[in-house]
Amino acid sequence: MTQHPFGRLITAMVTPFAADGSLDTDGAARLAAWLVEKQGHDALVLSGTGGESPTTTDAEKETLIRVVTEAVGGRAQIIAGVGTNNTAHTVELARSAEKAGAQGLLLVTPYYNKPPQAGLLKHFTTVADATGLPVMLYDIPHRAGIPIATETLVRAAEHQRIVAVKDAKLDVAATSDVLRRTGLAFYSGEDASTLPWLSVGASGVVGTSTHFIGARTKDMILAYERGEVAQALDLHRQLLPLFTGIFRTQGTILVKAGLRALGLPAGPVRLPLVDATDAELDQLRQDAKAAGVDL
């Protein structure tokens, strides 16, 4: 049976900033409420890559968890992105997130320093030991520099609090093997791969375009679960222009541009990201329209 420890539809929420670049706590609360109430999210990831975690402070991360939990706690699970390439710092972030009210942790593969698989496993289990929260690992080798090997995932699954994987490795055979051998829940980390991943036993998606098409993406997931495969495929094809178009440049840039176009909280991005150009916004509007969304 497919497991859904964090539900089916999750978005890695952008972090709204004020015009001066400071954290917009009111905007974060309003955006989270809109995603849950209007887009049907089961959970939100805060301070993931899409939330500009490399450029937010530890204090901002904790504040963000507190305000979003106050806004939507009880209606959606709050998953805190705590992964860094420093295990001690990651443990600190995990403990802080737990105290602030997070209900789960997203733990990305340590990046840049490229530890061996033994180091990855020790990193993951050390962080999982540090709190009582369930952990979703994030396997994204094109950003982190290394994959989480199949045997590492199988061994990590032995830890009682390591329960899920956000999978952006896009290796269907490896994913299928881990699903066959463990009880880990897999969530697609690439929006366009959600339907194919459901076919091998995945639980849902941790999305980016789902800021705008969350409700219809969830419809696709539920249609597949009901056995209505043709309907799920039709929805996949309808949504594909935005599943892929949101990544024409860095996803956070385009999500914030689209949210601003809708009058929703977003604000600017922080350097080294730069805000979308007029041409990029025009292209986003075309991609969104092709997927049935007016921005």
Coordinates of C-alpha atoms in Angstrom, one line a residue:
M1 CA 0.0 0.0 0.0
T2 CA 1.2 3.5 -0.8
Q3 CA 2.1 5.5 2.3
H4 CA 1.2 9.2 2.7
P5 CA 3.0 10.4 5.8
F6 CA 2.7 14.0 4.7
G7 CA -0.4 13.7 2.5
R8 CA -0.3 13.9 -1.3
L9 CA 0.1 17.5 -2.3
I10 CA 3.0 19.5 -0.9
T11 CA 4.5 22.8 -2.1
A12 CA 8.0 24.1 -1.3
M13 CA 6.6 27.6 -0.4
V14 CA 8.5 30.7 -1.4
T15 CA 9.4 33.0 1.4
P16 CA 7.7 36.4 1.0
F17 CA 9.9 39.5 1.6
A18 CA 9.0 43.1 2.0
A19 CA 10.1 45.7 -0.5
D20 CA 13.2 46.4 1.6
G21 CA 14.1 42.7 1.5
S22 CA 13.1 41.9 5.1
L23 CA 11.0 38.9 6.0
D24 CA 7.3 39.6 5.4
T25 CA 5.7 37.6 8.2
D26 CA 2.2 38.8 7.5
G27 CA 2.7 37.9 3.8
A28 CA 4.0 34.5 4.7
A29 CA 0.9 33.8 6.8
R30 CA -1.5 35.0 4.1
L31 CA 0.3 33.0 1.4
A32 CA 0.3 29.9 3.4
A33 CA -3.5 30.3 4.1
W34 CA -4.1 30.8 0.4
L35 CA -2.2 27.7 -0.6
V36 CA -4.1 25.6 1.9
E37 CA -7.6 27.1 1.4
K38 CA -7.5 27.7 -2.3
Q39 CA -5.1 25.1 -3.6
G40 CA -5.8 22.2 -1.2
H41 CA -2.3 21.6 0.1
D42 CA -1.8 18.8 2.6
A43 CA 1.6 20.2 3.7
L44 CA 4.0 23.0 3.1
V45 CA 7.8 23.0 3.0
L46 CA 9.3 26.1 4.6
S47 CA 12.9 27.1 4.0
G48 CA 13.5 24.7 1.2
T49 CA 15.5 25.8 -1.9
G50 CA 12.3 27.5 -3.2
G51 CA 12.1 29.4 0.1
E52 CA 15.6 30.8 -0.5
S53 CA 17.0 29.0 2.5
P54 CA 20.6 29.8 1.6
T55 CA 19.9 33.5 2.1
T56 CA 17.6 33.5 5.2
T57 CA 19.0 33.6 8.7
D58 CA 18.4 31.0 11.3
A59 CA 16.3 33.4 13.2
E60 CA 14.2 34.1 10.1
K61 CA 13.7 30.4 9.5
E62 CA 12.4 30.0 13.1
T63 CA 10.1 33.0 12.8
L64 CA 8.7 31.7 9.5
I65 CA 7.8 28.4 11.0
R66 CA 6.1 30.1 13.9
V67 CA 3.9 32.4 11.9
V68 CA 2.9 29.8 9.3
T69 CA 2.1 27.3 11.9
E70 CA -0.1 29.8 13.6
A71 CA -1.8 30.6 10.3
V72 CA -2.4 27.0 9.0
G73 CA -1.4 24.6 11.8
G74 CA -4.0 21.9 12.1
R75 CA -5.1 22.3 8.5
A76 CA -1.7 21.4 6.9
Q77 CA 1.5 19.9 8.0
I78 CA 4.5 22.2 8.3
I79 CA 7.8 20.6 7.1
A80 CA 10.9 22.6 7.8
G81 CA 13.8 22.6 5.4
V82 CA 16.9 22.2 7.7
G83 CA 19.5 20.6 5.4
T84 CA 22.9 22.1 5.1
N85 CA 26.4 20.7 4.4
N86 CA 27.3 21.0 8.1
T87 CA 25.8 18.3 10.3
A88 CA 26.2 20.2 13.6
H89 CA 24.4 23.3 12.1
T90 CA 21.7 21.0 10.6
V91 CA 21.1 19.5 14.1
E92 CA 20.7 23.0 15.5
L93 CA 18.2 24.0 12.8
A94 CA 16.3 20.7 13.3
R95 CA 15.9 21.3 17.0
S96 CA 14.9 24.9 16.5
A97 CA 12.3 23.9 13.9
E98 CA 10.8 21.4 16.4
K99 CA 10.6 24.0 19.1
A100 CA 8.9 26.4 16.7
G101 CA 6.2 24.0 15.8
A102 CA 7.3 22.1 12.7
Q103 CA 5.7 18.7 12.2
G104 CA 8.4 17.3 9.9
L105 CA 11.9 17.9 8.5
L106 CA 13.2 18.1 4.9
L107 CA 16.8 17.0 4.9
V108 CA 18.7 17.7 1.6
T109 CA 21.8 15.8 0.6
P110 CA 24.9 17.8 1.9
Y111 CA 26.1 19.8 -1.0
Y112 CA 29.4 20.9 -2.4
N113 CA 31.6 19.0 0.1
K114 CA 30.5 15.7 -1.6
P115 CA 30.7 13.3 1.4
P116 CA 30.9 9.5 0.7
Q117 CA 27.8 7.4 1.2
A118 CA 28.9 6.4 4.7
G119 CA 29.0 10.1 5.5
L120 CA 25.6 10.7 4.1
L121 CA 24.1 7.9 6.1
K122 CA 25.7 9.2 9.3
H123 CA 24.5 12.7 8.6
F124 CA 20.9 11.6 8.0
T125 CA 20.7 9.4 11.1
T126 CA 22.5 12.0 13.3
V127 CA 19.9 14.6 12.4
A128 CA 17.0 12.1 12.7
D129 CA 18.2 11.2 16.2
A130 CA 18.2 14.9 17.2
T131 CA 14.4 15.4 17.3
G132 CA 11.2 13.5 17.5
L133 CA 10.0 14.6 14.1
P134 CA 9.6 12.5 11.0
V135 CA 12.2 13.2 8.3
M136 CA 11.9 13.4 4.5
L137 CA 15.3 13.0 2.7
Y138 CA 15.8 15.1 -0.4
D139 CA 17.7 13.4 -3.2
I140 CA 18.7 16.0 -5.8
P141 CA 22.1 15.2 -7.3
H142 CA 22.1 17.9 -9.9
R143 CA 22.2 20.5 -7.1
A144 CA 23.9 18.6 -4.3
G145 CA 26.6 17.0 -6.5
I146 CA 26.0 13.5 -5.4
P147 CA 23.1 11.1 -5.3
I148 CA 21.8 9.1 -2.4
A149 CA 22.7 5.6 -3.4
T150 CA 20.0 2.9 -3.3
E151 CA 21.8 1.0 -0.5
T152 CA 22.1 4.2 1.5
L153 CA 18.4 4.8 1.2
V154 CA 17.7 1.2 2.2
R155 CA 19.8 1.6 5.3
A156 CA 18.4 5.0 6.1
A157 CA 14.9 3.5 6.0
E158 CA 15.8 1.4 9.0
H159 CA 15.7 4.5 11.2
Q160 CA 12.2 4.9 12.6
R161 CA 11.9 8.6 11.9
I162 CA 13.3 8.6 8.3
V163 CA 9.9 8.0 6.6
A164 CA 10.0 9.7 3.1
V165 CA 12.1 10.9 0.2
K166 CA 11.7 13.9 -2.1
D167 CA 13.0 12.4 -5.2
A168 CA 14.6 14.6 -7.9
K169 CA 17.1 12.0 -9.1
L170 CA 14.7 10.8 -11.8
D171 CA 16.1 7.2 -11.9
V172 CA 12.9 5.1 -12.1
A173 CA 14.7 1.8 -11.7
A174 CA 16.5 3.0 -8.5
T175 CA 13.4 4.5 -7.1
S176 CA 11.4 1.4 -7.9
D177 CA 14.0 -0.8 -6.1
V178 CA 13.9 1.4 -3.0
L179 CA 10.1 1.3 -2.9
R180 CA 10.2 -2.5 -3.3
R181 CA 12.7 -3.0 -0.5
T182 CA 11.6 -0.4 2.1
G183 CA 8.5 1.4 3.6
L184 CA 9.7 4.8 2.5
A185 CA 7.2 7.1 0.9
F186 CA 8.4 8.8 -2.2
Y187 CA 7.3 12.2 -3.4
S188 CA 8.2 13.5 -6.8
G189 CA 10.7 16.4 -6.7
E190 CA 10.1 17.3 -10.3
D191 CA 6.5 18.5 -11.0
A192 CA 6.3 16.9 -14.5
S193 CA 7.4 13.5 -13.1
T194 CA 4.5 13.2 -10.6
L195 CA 2.3 11.0 -12.7
P196 CA 5.0 8.6 -13.9
W197 CA 6.2 8.3 -10.3
L198 CA 2.7 7.5 -9.0
S199 CA 2.8 4.5 -11.4
V200 CA 5.7 2.9 -9.5
G201 CA 4.2 3.6 -6.1
A202 CA 5.0 7.2 -5.2
S203 CA 2.8 9.1 -2.7
G204 CA 2.5 12.5 -4.4
V205 CA 4.6 15.6 -5.1
V206 CA 6.6 18.3 -3.4
G207 CA 6.0 20.9 -6.1
T208 CA 6.9 24.4 -7.4
S209 CA 4.3 25.1 -10.1
T210 CA 1.8 23.8 -7.5
H211 CA 1.7 27.4 -6.1
F212 CA -0.7 28.0 -9.0
I213 CA -2.0 24.6 -10.0
G214 CA -2.0 22.7 -6.7
A215 CA -5.7 21.9 -6.7
R216 CA -5.6 20.4 -10.2
T217 CA -2.4 18.5 -9.5
K218 CA -4.1 17.0 -6.5
D219 CA -7.1 16.1 -8.7
M220 CA -4.6 14.3 -10.9
I221 CA -3.1 12.4 -8.0
L222 CA -6.5 11.4 -6.6
A223 CA -7.8 10.4 -10.1
Y224 CA -4.8 8.0 -10.5
E225 CA -5.4 6.6 -7.0
R226 CA -9.0 5.9 -8.0
G227 CA -7.9 4.0 -11.0
E228 CA -9.0 6.7 -13.4
V229 CA -5.8 6.6 -15.3
A230 CA -7.1 8.3 -18.5
Q231 CA -8.4 11.3 -16.4
A232 CA -5.1 11.5 -14.6
L233 CA -3.2 11.5 -17.9
D234 CA -5.5 14.2 -19.3
L235 CA -4.8 16.4 -16.3
H236 CA -1.0 15.7 -16.6
R237 CA -1.1 16.9 -20.2
Q238 CA -3.1 20.0 -19.4
L239 CA -0.7 21.0 -16.6
L240 CA 2.5 20.1 -18.4
P241 CA 3.2 23.6 -19.8
L242 CA 3.4 25.0 -16.3
F243 CA 5.0 21.9 -14.7
T244 CA 7.9 22.5 -17.0
G245 CA 7.6 26.3 -17.7
I246 CA 8.1 27.2 -14.1
F247 CA 11.7 26.1 -14.4
R248 CA 12.7 28.1 -17.5
T249 CA 14.8 30.0 -15.0
Q250 CA 15.2 29.3 -11.2
G251 CA 11.8 28.3 -10.0
T252 CA 11.7 30.8 -7.1
I253 CA 12.1 33.7 -9.5
L254 CA 9.1 32.7 -11.6
V255 CA 6.9 31.7 -8.7
K256 CA 7.4 35.1 -7.1
A257 CA 6.8 36.9 -10.4
G258 CA 3.6 35.0 -10.8
L259 CA 2.4 35.6 -7.3
R260 CA 3.1 39.3 -7.7
A261 CA 1.0 39.3 -10.9
L262 CA -1.9 37.8 -8.9
G263 CA -1.5 40.4 -6.1
L264 CA -0.4 37.7 -3.6
P265 CA 2.4 38.1 -1.1
A266 CA 5.9 37.4 -2.6
G267 CA 8.1 40.5 -2.8
P268 CA 11.5 40.4 -4.3
V269 CA 14.1 37.6 -4.3
R270 CA 17.4 38.0 -2.5
L271 CA 20.7 38.1 -4.2
P272 CA 22.3 36.1 -5.8
L273 CA 18.9 35.5 -7.4
V274 CA 17.4 38.4 -9.4
D275 CA 13.8 39.2 -10.1
A276 CA 12.2 38.1 -13.4
T277 CA 12.5 40.3 -16.4
D278 CA 9.5 41.5 -18.3
A279 CA 10.2 38.9 -21.0
E280 CA 10.4 36.1 -18.5
L281 CA 7.1 37.2 -16.9
D282 CA 5.5 37.3 -20.4
Q283 CA 6.7 33.8 -21.1
L284 CA 5.4 32.6 -17.7
R285 CA 2.0 34.1 -18.5
Q286 CA 2.0 32.1 -21.8
D287 CA 3.0 28.9 -20.1
A288 CA 0.4 29.4 -17.4
K289 CA -2.3 30.2 -19.9
A290 CA -1.5 27.0 -21.8
A291 CA -2.1 25.2 -18.5
G292 CA -5.4 27.0 -18.0
V293 CA -4.2 29.7 -15.5
D294 CA -4.4 33.4 -16.0
L295 CA -1.7 35.5 -14.4

